[in-house]
Amino acid sequence: MNDALMQKMKERINELRKLPGVGSKTIKDVLEENGISRRDFLKWSASMAAMLGLSSSFVPVVAEAAEVSDRLPVLWLHLAECTGCSESLLRTDTPSVDDLIFNYINLQYHDTIMAAAGWQAEENYEEALNKFKGRLILCVEGGVPTKDGGEYLTFGPHAETGLEKLKRTAEAAGAIIAVGTCSAFGGIQAAAPNPTGAVGIHKVLNKPVINVPGCPPSAKNIVGTILYVILFGALPAVDNFNRPKFAYGLRIHDLCERRGHFDAGEFVEEFGDTGAENGFCLYKVGCKGPYTFNNCSRERFNQHTSWPVQAGHGCIGCSEPDFWDAMKPYEKPLADNYLASIDADATADKIGITILTVAGVAIAAHAAISAMKNPKE
């Protein structure tokens, strides 16, 4: 099976190699200019292969997929959001391979970073839609307002609504990726009372959408999803919230470095106490790691150096639907609160009751949690 899969990937990459690239530089040139050696690139390829669930024999073909990542045109559309997802990818003083791959892809349109403006930007956009129809990778950042026909977000001199532009663009796309929690689930602007009727983009499209939520999502999850499309020419397996299982298949809690303290019943009771100094579990000061599916605790941020829980604040559950309403208050346990997902309610109740009533028997809670599977699979 591996041989057949390998052959299929190589055939796809060979087909992509026939397409024009984005410029004169190869990914090898880009990496060398930024001081990243071939050895480092192959190490990165190995980590990406592992993340995608591929064996080490696939490392060379993953590297080849990265090398042809400039062959598939990407159109990045901004809707209702803060641009934080793009900012997190771009604002780095020592870019990682993930960041450089993002810079290397064939980015045809991106409001934040493209040089064109005004009519020229609009012309570039229309040209990309027509020229690459059917093979565009559409990345969308931001939720889409739907109330009153979507008039709370408009573009350009003709006041095209975000809703109209999204639908028109999606028709030309070969793959659609919702980057960040806003485009996946509506974002903070969808918090109650949600005056603009903002929703995740999959709510208004009739095509499959891959959700890569997070506020922001990691560069590795974004690039990993694009690489998957390049390697397989298809969308990855997803859970019930359309999130790639390779990135959102486990809970934050499963791989947390503070997990041992949870199992031992050692908790931070309030910020700044002795437990906090000793790196104890943050559950009692509001960590939502037990209810949140993401790989933050494994992949981390900022060149893999840290993530919120390591820095001393609990997870706020930003990759879950409606986290802004369902996970509050962020500095207190959920206790008997209910999550937006019916499937996850049982999870919250089970963990909350166990820990809050019998902190000394955390091992029992551990057993209960360990028995749970991703309820959204």
mmCIF file of C-alpha atoms in Angstrom, residues 2-314:
data_model
loop_
_atom_site.group_PDB
_atom_site.id
_atom_site.type_symbol
_atom_site.label_atom_id
_atom_site.label_comp_id
_atom_site.label_asym_id
_atom_site.label_seq_id
_atom_site.Cartn_x
_atom_site.Cartn_y
_atom_site.Cartn_z
ATOM 1 C CA ASN A 2 2.865 2.359 0.833
ATOM 2 C CA ASP A 3 4.422 1.713 -2.593
ATOM 3 C CA ALA A 4 1.158 2.509 -4.361
ATOM 4 C CA LEU A 5 0.672 5.665 -2.293
ATOM 5 C CA MET A 6 4.256 6.741 -2.902
ATOM 6 C CA GLN A 7 3.831 6.228 -6.647
ATOM 7 C CA LYS A 8 0.610 8.211 -6.642
ATOM 8 C CA MET A 9 2.296 11.106 -4.822
ATOM 9 C CA LYS A 10 5.262 11.121 -7.192
ATOM 10 C CA GLU A 11 2.985 11.174 -10.216
ATOM 11 C CA ARG A 12 1.089 14.131 -8.778
ATOM 12 C CA ILE A 13 4.293 16.033 -7.986
ATOM 13 C CA ASN A 14 5.611 15.370 -11.498
ATOM 14 C CA GLU A 15 2.404 16.801 -12.923
ATOM 15 C CA LEU A 16 2.750 19.878 -10.696
ATOM 16 C CA ARG A 17 6.367 20.352 -11.823
ATOM 17 C CA LYS A 18 5.085 20.938 -15.370
ATOM 18 C CA LEU A 19 3.181 24.014 -14.180
ATOM 19 C CA PRO A 20 4.921 27.399 -14.040
ATOM 20 C CA GLY A 21 6.383 28.474 -10.705
ATOM 21 C CA VAL A 22 6.029 31.843 -9.076
ATOM 22 C CA GLY A 23 9.476 33.182 -9.855
ATOM 23 C CA SER A 24 13.123 32.495 -10.583
ATOM 24 C CA LYS A 25 14.039 31.350 -7.065
ATOM 25 C CA THR A 26 13.663 27.781 -5.875
ATOM 26 C CA ILE A 27 12.794 26.851 -2.320
ATOM 27 C CA LYS A 28 16.450 25.828 -1.972
ATOM 28 C CA ASP A 29 17.493 29.405 -2.795
ATOM 29 C CA VAL A 30 14.971 30.855 -0.349
ATOM 30 C CA LEU A 31 16.121 28.564 2.459
ATOM 31 C CA GLU A 32 19.808 29.282 1.862
ATOM 32 C CA GLU A 33 19.184 33.036 1.868
ATOM 33 C CA ASN A 34 17.620 32.653 5.313
ATOM 34 C CA GLY A 35 20.412 30.483 6.695
ATOM 35 C CA ILE A 36 18.477 27.205 6.675
ATOM 36 C CA SER A 37 20.523 24.224 5.533
ATOM 37 C CA ARG A 38 19.363 21.246 3.478
ATOM 38 C CA ARG A 39 19.742 19.154 6.618
ATOM 39 C CA ASP A 40 17.359 21.448 8.524
ATOM 40 C CA PHE A 41 14.913 21.310 5.612
ATOM 41 C CA LEU A 42 14.919 17.504 5.660
ATOM 42 C CA LYS A 43 14.392 17.537 9.434
ATOM 43 C CA TRP A 44 11.397 19.789 8.856
ATOM 44 C CA SER A 45 10.162 17.419 6.120
ATOM 45 C CA ALA A 46 10.438 14.527 8.561
ATOM 46 C CA SER A 47 8.373 16.393 11.158
ATOM 47 C CA MET A 48 5.736 17.241 8.542
ATOM 48 C CA ALA A 49 5.591 13.622 7.372
ATOM 49 C CA ALA A 50 5.068 12.514 10.970
ATOM 50 C CA MET A 51 2.357 15.122 11.489
ATOM 51 C CA LEU A 52 0.526 13.927 8.367
ATOM 52 C CA GLY A 53 0.735 10.341 9.589
ATOM 53 C CA LEU A 54 3.290 9.236 6.981
ATOM 54 C CA SER A 55 6.252 6.968 7.669
ATOM 55 C CA SER A 56 9.877 8.095 7.372
ATOM 56 C CA SER A 57 10.090 6.628 3.868
ATOM 57 C CA PHE A 58 7.858 9.512 2.718
ATOM 58 C CA VAL A 59 10.235 12.250 3.907
ATOM 59 C CA PRO A 60 11.832 12.817 0.459
ATOM 60 C CA VAL A 61 8.462 13.092 -1.255
ATOM 61 C CA VAL A 62 7.238 15.569 1.398
ATOM 62 C CA ALA A 63 10.354 17.642 0.658
ATOM 63 C CA GLU A 64 9.514 17.480 -3.045
ATOM 64 C CA ALA A 65 5.954 18.626 -2.334
ATOM 65 C CA ALA A 66 7.324 21.677 -0.517
ATOM 66 C CA GLU A 67 9.598 22.373 -3.480
ATOM 67 C CA VAL A 68 6.609 22.526 -5.872
ATOM 68 C CA SER A 69 4.365 24.451 -3.481
ATOM 69 C CA ASP A 70 4.672 27.483 -5.748
ATOM 70 C CA ARG A 71 2.865 25.652 -8.570
ATOM 71 C CA LEU A 72 -0.631 25.788 -7.085
ATOM 72 C CA PRO A 73 -2.019 29.326 -6.988
ATOM 73 C CA VAL A 74 -3.337 30.510 -3.629
ATOM 74 C CA LEU A 75 -5.882 33.272 -3.232
ATOM 75 C CA TRP A 76 -6.161 34.638 0.323
ATOM 76 C CA LEU A 77 -9.434 36.417 1.057
ATOM 77 C CA HIS A 78 -9.984 38.585 4.150
ATOM 78 C CA LEU A 79 -13.482 38.896 5.586
ATOM 79 C CA ALA A 80 -14.591 39.981 9.088
ATOM 80 C CA GLU A 81 -11.514 39.543 11.304
ATOM 81 C CA CYS A 82 -8.491 41.282 12.824
ATOM 82 C CA THR A 83 -5.828 39.980 10.372
ATOM 83 C CA GLY A 84 -4.174 38.283 13.338
ATOM 84 C CA CYS A 85 -3.753 34.982 11.484
ATOM 85 C CA SER A 86 -1.726 36.654 8.709
ATOM 86 C CA GLU A 87 0.148 38.735 11.269
ATOM 87 C CA SER A 88 1.189 35.658 13.173
ATOM 88 C CA LEU A 89 2.658 34.165 10.000
ATOM 89 C CA LEU A 90 4.422 37.311 8.849
ATOM 90 C CA ARG A 91 5.710 38.954 12.011
ATOM 91 C CA THR A 92 8.699 36.799 12.716
ATOM 92 C CA ASP A 93 12.296 37.980 12.883
ATOM 93 C CA THR A 94 13.757 34.513 12.353
ATOM 94 C CA PRO A 95 11.341 32.765 9.971
ATOM 95 C CA SER A 96 10.963 29.030 10.307
ATOM 96 C CA VAL A 97 10.671 26.680 7.334
ATOM 97 C CA ASP A 98 6.875 26.875 7.743
ATOM 98 C CA ASP A 99 6.998 30.658 7.439
ATOM 99 C CA LEU A 100 9.282 30.453 4.405
ATOM 100 C CA ILE A 101 7.036 27.921 2.696
ATOM 101 C CA PHE A 102 4.152 30.330 3.247
ATOM 102 C CA ASN A 103 6.230 33.084 1.619
ATOM 103 C CA TYR A 104 7.161 30.751 -1.237
ATOM 104 C CA ILE A 105 3.678 29.599 -2.257
ATOM 105 C CA ASN A 106 2.110 31.100 -5.365
ATOM 106 C CA LEU A 107 0.138 33.773 -3.529
ATOM 107 C CA GLN A 108 -1.914 35.501 -6.212
ATOM 108 C CA TYR A 109 -3.921 37.800 -3.975
ATOM 109 C CA HIS A 110 -3.647 38.811 -0.315
ATOM 110 C CA ASP A 111 -5.074 42.133 0.885
ATOM 111 C CA THR A 112 -2.511 42.611 3.641
ATOM 112 C CA ILE A 113 0.782 41.935 1.914
ATOM 113 C CA MET A 114 0.315 42.511 -1.818
ATOM 114 C CA ALA A 115 1.850 45.608 -3.369
ATOM 115 C CA ALA A 116 -1.128 46.360 -5.583
ATOM 116 C CA ALA A 117 -3.972 48.563 -4.370
ATOM 117 C CA GLY A 118 -7.238 49.986 -5.706
ATOM 118 C CA TRP A 119 -8.210 49.082 -9.262
ATOM 119 C CA GLN A 120 -4.958 47.187 -9.808
ATOM 120 C CA ALA A 121 -5.701 44.900 -6.864
ATOM 121 C CA GLU A 122 -9.204 44.292 -8.179
ATOM 122 C CA GLU A 123 -7.796 43.499 -11.617
ATOM 123 C CA ASN A 124 -5.294 41.040 -10.141
ATOM 124 C CA TYR A 125 -8.092 39.363 -8.255
ATOM 125 C CA GLU A 126 -10.315 38.943 -11.300
ATOM 126 C CA GLU A 127 -7.377 37.740 -13.405
ATOM 127 C CA ALA A 128 -6.500 35.079 -10.819
ATOM 128 C CA LEU A 129 -10.116 33.879 -10.724
ATOM 129 C CA ASN A 130 -10.272 33.463 -14.494
ATOM 130 C CA LYS A 131 -6.750 32.191 -15.109
ATOM 131 C CA PHE A 132 -6.672 29.547 -12.381
ATOM 132 C CA LYS A 133 -10.320 28.541 -12.263
ATOM 133 C CA GLY A 134 -10.724 25.062 -10.826
ATOM 134 C CA ARG A 135 -7.246 24.720 -9.321
ATOM 135 C CA LEU A 136 -7.079 27.678 -6.949
ATOM 136 C CA ILE A 137 -6.464 26.994 -3.287
ATOM 137 C CA LEU A 138 -8.733 29.488 -1.554
ATOM 138 C CA CYS A 139 -7.649 30.465 1.958
ATOM 139 C CA VAL A 140 -10.197 32.552 3.822
ATOM 140 C CA GLU A 141 -9.418 34.541 6.946
ATOM 141 C CA GLY A 142 -12.454 35.916 8.785
ATOM 142 C CA GLY A 143 -16.095 35.135 9.331
ATOM 143 C CA VAL A 144 -18.762 36.178 6.866
ATOM 144 C CA PRO A 145 -21.561 38.559 7.960
ATOM 145 C CA THR A 146 -24.918 37.321 6.664
ATOM 146 C CA LYS A 147 -27.488 39.650 8.232
ATOM 147 C CA ASP A 148 -29.347 41.965 5.806
ATOM 148 C CA GLY A 149 -27.814 40.253 2.814
ATOM 149 C CA GLY A 150 -24.280 40.588 4.151
ATOM 150 C CA GLU A 151 -24.146 44.397 3.888
ATOM 151 C CA TYR A 152 -22.062 44.726 7.066
ATOM 152 C CA LEU A 153 -18.955 43.891 5.003
ATOM 153 C CA THR A 154 -18.428 45.302 1.518
ATOM 154 C CA PHE A 155 -15.501 45.553 -0.912
ATOM 155 C CA GLY A 156 -14.474 48.087 -3.528
ATOM 156 C CA PRO A 157 -16.324 50.826 -5.414
ATOM 157 C CA HIS A 158 -19.202 48.514 -6.321
ATOM 158 C CA ALA A 159 -19.788 47.612 -2.661
ATOM 159 C CA GLU A 160 -19.789 43.885 -3.315
ATOM 160 C CA THR A 161 -20.600 42.182 -0.037
ATOM 161 C CA GLY A 162 -18.202 39.766 1.593
ATOM 162 C CA LEU A 163 -20.909 37.127 1.251
ATOM 163 C CA GLU A 164 -21.142 37.677 -2.508
ATOM 164 C CA LYS A 165 -17.369 37.797 -2.986
ATOM 165 C CA LEU A 166 -16.846 34.640 -0.968
ATOM 166 C CA LYS A 167 -19.422 32.684 -2.953
ATOM 167 C CA ARG A 168 -18.058 33.956 -6.277
ATOM 168 C CA THR A 169 -14.487 33.105 -5.331
ATOM 169 C CA ALA A 170 -15.389 29.682 -3.959
ATOM 170 C CA GLU A 171 -16.896 28.743 -7.329
ATOM 171 C CA ALA A 172 -13.418 29.024 -8.890
ATOM 172 C CA ALA A 173 -11.601 27.165 -6.105
ATOM 173 C CA GLY A 174 -10.301 23.613 -6.208
ATOM 174 C CA ALA A 175 -9.824 23.516 -2.437
ATOM 175 C CA ILE A 176 -11.088 25.815 0.309
ATOM 176 C CA ILE A 177 -9.304 26.281 3.633
ATOM 177 C CA ALA A 178 -10.784 28.335 6.483
ATOM 178 C CA VAL A 179 -7.749 29.805 8.246
ATOM 179 C CA GLY A 180 -8.468 30.700 11.861
ATOM 180 C CA THR A 181 -11.469 30.452 14.144
ATOM 181 C CA CYS A 182 -13.268 33.409 12.532
ATOM 182 C CA SER A 183 -13.595 31.789 9.119
ATOM 183 C CA ALA A 184 -14.108 28.356 10.657
ATOM 184 C CA PHE A 185 -16.789 29.243 13.214
ATOM 185 C CA GLY A 186 -17.611 32.957 12.901
ATOM 186 C CA GLY A 187 -15.038 34.332 15.330
ATOM 187 C CA ILE A 188 -15.411 36.904 18.074
ATOM 188 C CA GLN A 189 -17.823 38.937 15.918
ATOM 189 C CA ALA A 190 -20.188 35.964 16.114
ATOM 190 C CA ALA A 191 -20.274 36.191 19.927
ATOM 191 C CA ALA A 192 -23.705 36.838 21.403
ATOM 192 C CA PRO A 193 -25.680 38.825 20.347
ATOM 193 C CA ASN A 194 -23.842 38.585 16.987
ATOM 194 C CA PRO A 195 -25.338 41.770 15.481
ATOM 195 C CA THR A 196 -23.976 41.150 11.949
ATOM 196 C CA GLY A 197 -25.033 37.510 11.734
ATOM 197 C CA ALA A 198 -21.392 36.417 11.273
ATOM 198 C CA VAL A 199 -20.883 32.699 10.625
ATOM 199 C CA GLY A 200 -18.150 30.330 9.546
ATOM 200 C CA ILE A 201 -17.757 30.181 5.763
ATOM 201 C CA HIS A 202 -18.888 26.561 5.493
ATOM 202 C CA LYS A 203 -22.355 27.739 6.533
ATOM 203 C CA VAL A 204 -22.852 29.628 3.270
ATOM 204 C CA LEU A 205 -20.902 27.516 0.756
ATOM 205 C CA ASN A 206 -21.976 24.370 -1.039
ATOM 206 C CA LYS A 207 -18.415 23.025 -1.309
ATOM 207 C CA PRO A 208 -16.275 21.179 1.264
ATOM 208 C CA VAL A 209 -14.340 23.503 3.569
ATOM 209 C CA ILE A 210 -11.352 22.444 5.656
ATOM 210 C CA ASN A 211 -11.368 24.291 8.969
ATOM 211 C CA VAL A 212 -7.972 25.155 10.478
ATOM 212 C CA PRO A 213 -9.170 26.981 13.601
ATOM 213 C CA GLY A 214 -7.147 28.733 16.263
ATOM 214 C CA CYS A 215 -6.708 32.319 17.309
ATOM 215 C CA PRO A 216 -4.348 32.192 15.506
ATOM 216 C CA PRO A 217 -3.699 28.694 14.140
ATOM 217 C CA SER A 218 -0.092 27.578 13.971
ATOM 218 C CA ALA A 219 1.848 28.038 10.742
ATOM 219 C CA LYS A 220 2.531 24.305 10.781
ATOM 220 C CA ASN A 221 -1.190 23.453 10.664
ATOM 221 C CA ILE A 222 -1.797 25.899 7.803
ATOM 222 C CA VAL A 223 1.197 24.750 5.772
ATOM 223 C CA GLY A 224 0.489 21.112 6.663
ATOM 224 C CA THR A 225 -3.031 21.391 5.229
ATOM 225 C CA ILE A 226 -1.731 22.991 2.022
ATOM 226 C CA LEU A 227 0.969 20.321 1.751
ATOM 227 C CA TYR A 228 -1.659 17.631 2.135
ATOM 228 C CA VAL A 229 -3.594 19.073 -0.816
ATOM 229 C CA ILE A 230 -0.375 19.174 -2.852
ATOM 230 C CA LEU A 231 0.601 15.605 -1.950
ATOM 231 C CA PHE A 232 -2.757 13.924 -2.335
ATOM 232 C CA GLY A 233 -4.732 16.226 -4.615
ATOM 233 C CA ALA A 234 -7.549 15.813 -2.113
ATOM 234 C CA LEU A 235 -8.726 17.115 1.225
ATOM 235 C CA PRO A 236 -7.579 15.455 4.464
ATOM 236 C CA ALA A 237 -9.782 13.356 6.728
ATOM 237 C CA VAL A 238 -11.697 15.593 9.113
ATOM 238 C CA ASP A 239 -13.691 15.423 12.344
ATOM 239 C CA ASN A 240 -17.294 16.591 12.732
ATOM 240 C CA PHE A 241 -16.153 20.205 12.778
ATOM 241 C CA ASN A 242 -14.266 19.760 9.476
ATOM 242 C CA ARG A 243 -10.864 20.015 11.171
ATOM 243 C CA PRO A 244 -7.995 17.863 9.822
ATOM 244 C CA LYS A 245 -7.616 14.892 12.116
ATOM 245 C CA PHE A 246 -3.840 14.984 11.747
ATOM 246 C CA ALA A 247 -3.793 18.322 13.581
ATOM 247 C CA TYR A 248 -6.960 18.274 15.713
ATOM 248 C CA GLY A 249 -7.275 14.599 16.581
ATOM 249 C CA LEU A 250 -6.049 14.922 20.171
ATOM 250 C CA ARG A 251 -6.886 17.247 23.014
ATOM 251 C CA ILE A 252 -4.498 19.892 24.306
ATOM 252 C CA HIS A 253 -4.639 17.974 27.580
ATOM 253 C CA ASP A 254 -3.360 14.735 26.030
ATOM 254 C CA LEU A 255 0.150 16.046 25.342
ATOM 255 C CA CYS A 256 0.418 18.865 27.887
ATOM 256 C CA GLU A 257 3.708 19.087 29.776
ATOM 257 C CA ARG A 258 1.688 19.801 32.963
ATOM 258 C CA ARG A 259 -0.319 16.604 32.566
ATOM 259 C CA GLY A 260 1.730 14.772 35.195
ATOM 260 C CA HIS A 261 0.693 17.349 37.790
ATOM 261 C CA PHE A 262 -2.956 16.892 36.809
ATOM 262 C CA ASP A 263 -2.605 13.141 37.312
ATOM 263 C CA ALA A 264 -0.948 13.748 40.688
ATOM 264 C CA GLY A 265 -3.664 16.183 41.811
ATOM 265 C CA GLU A 266 -1.250 19.137 41.875
ATOM 266 C CA PHE A 267 -3.030 22.312 40.785
ATOM 267 C CA VAL A 268 -2.418 26.053 40.664
ATOM 268 C CA GLU A 269 -5.082 27.446 43.015
ATOM 269 C CA GLU A 270 -4.532 31.083 42.029
ATOM 270 C CA PHE A 271 -2.100 32.909 39.755
ATOM 271 C CA GLY A 272 1.200 33.660 41.490
ATOM 272 C CA ASP A 273 0.941 30.979 44.172
ATOM 273 C CA THR A 274 3.491 28.268 44.900
ATOM 274 C CA GLY A 275 1.745 25.895 42.517
ATOM 275 C CA ALA A 276 2.205 28.394 39.697
ATOM 276 C CA GLU A 277 5.892 28.745 40.560
ATOM 277 C CA ASN A 278 6.257 24.969 40.373
ATOM 278 C CA GLY A 279 4.456 24.610 37.036
ATOM 279 C CA PHE A 280 1.436 22.741 38.395
ATOM 280 C CA CYS A 281 -1.712 22.034 36.354
ATOM 281 C CA LEU A 282 -3.751 25.128 35.416
ATOM 282 C CA TYR A 283 -7.164 23.464 35.358
ATOM 283 C CA LYS A 284 -8.442 25.201 38.518
ATOM 284 C CA VAL A 285 -7.513 28.629 37.128
ATOM 285 C CA GLY A 286 -9.508 27.981 33.992
ATOM 286 C CA CYS A 287 -7.459 25.872 31.575
ATOM 287 C CA LYS A 288 -9.767 24.480 28.865
ATOM 288 C CA GLY A 289 -7.187 21.987 27.596
ATOM 289 C CA PRO A 290 -9.344 18.973 28.530
ATOM 290 C CA TYR A 291 -12.111 20.199 26.207
ATOM 291 C CA THR A 292 -10.018 21.507 23.317
ATOM 292 C CA PHE A 293 -8.795 19.576 20.298
ATOM 293 C CA ASN A 294 -5.580 20.964 18.828
ATOM 294 C CA ASN A 295 -1.883 20.140 18.662
ATOM 295 C CA CYS A 296 -0.604 23.349 20.359
ATOM 296 C CA SER A 297 1.022 21.397 23.148
ATOM 297 C CA ARG A 298 3.058 19.416 20.597
ATOM 298 C CA GLU A 299 3.799 21.945 17.840
ATOM 299 C CA ARG A 300 3.848 25.162 19.923
ATOM 300 C CA PHE A 301 4.442 28.630 18.466
ATOM 301 C CA ASN A 302 7.313 31.054 17.836
ATOM 302 C CA GLN A 303 9.778 28.594 16.337
ATOM 303 C CA HIS A 304 8.426 25.817 18.542
ATOM 304 C CA THR A 305 9.640 27.638 21.660
ATOM 305 C CA SER A 306 6.474 28.124 23.700
ATOM 306 C CA TRP A 307 2.683 28.150 23.911
ATOM 307 C CA PRO A 308 0.142 29.707 26.315
ATOM 308 C CA VAL A 309 0.097 26.923 28.910
ATOM 309 C CA GLN A 310 3.898 26.845 29.039
ATOM 310 C CA ALA A 311 3.827 30.612 29.597
ATOM 311 C CA GLY A 312 1.554 30.151 32.618
ATOM 312 C CA HIS A 313 -1.986 30.825 31.378
ATOM 313 C CA GLY A 314 -4.506 28.106 30.748
#
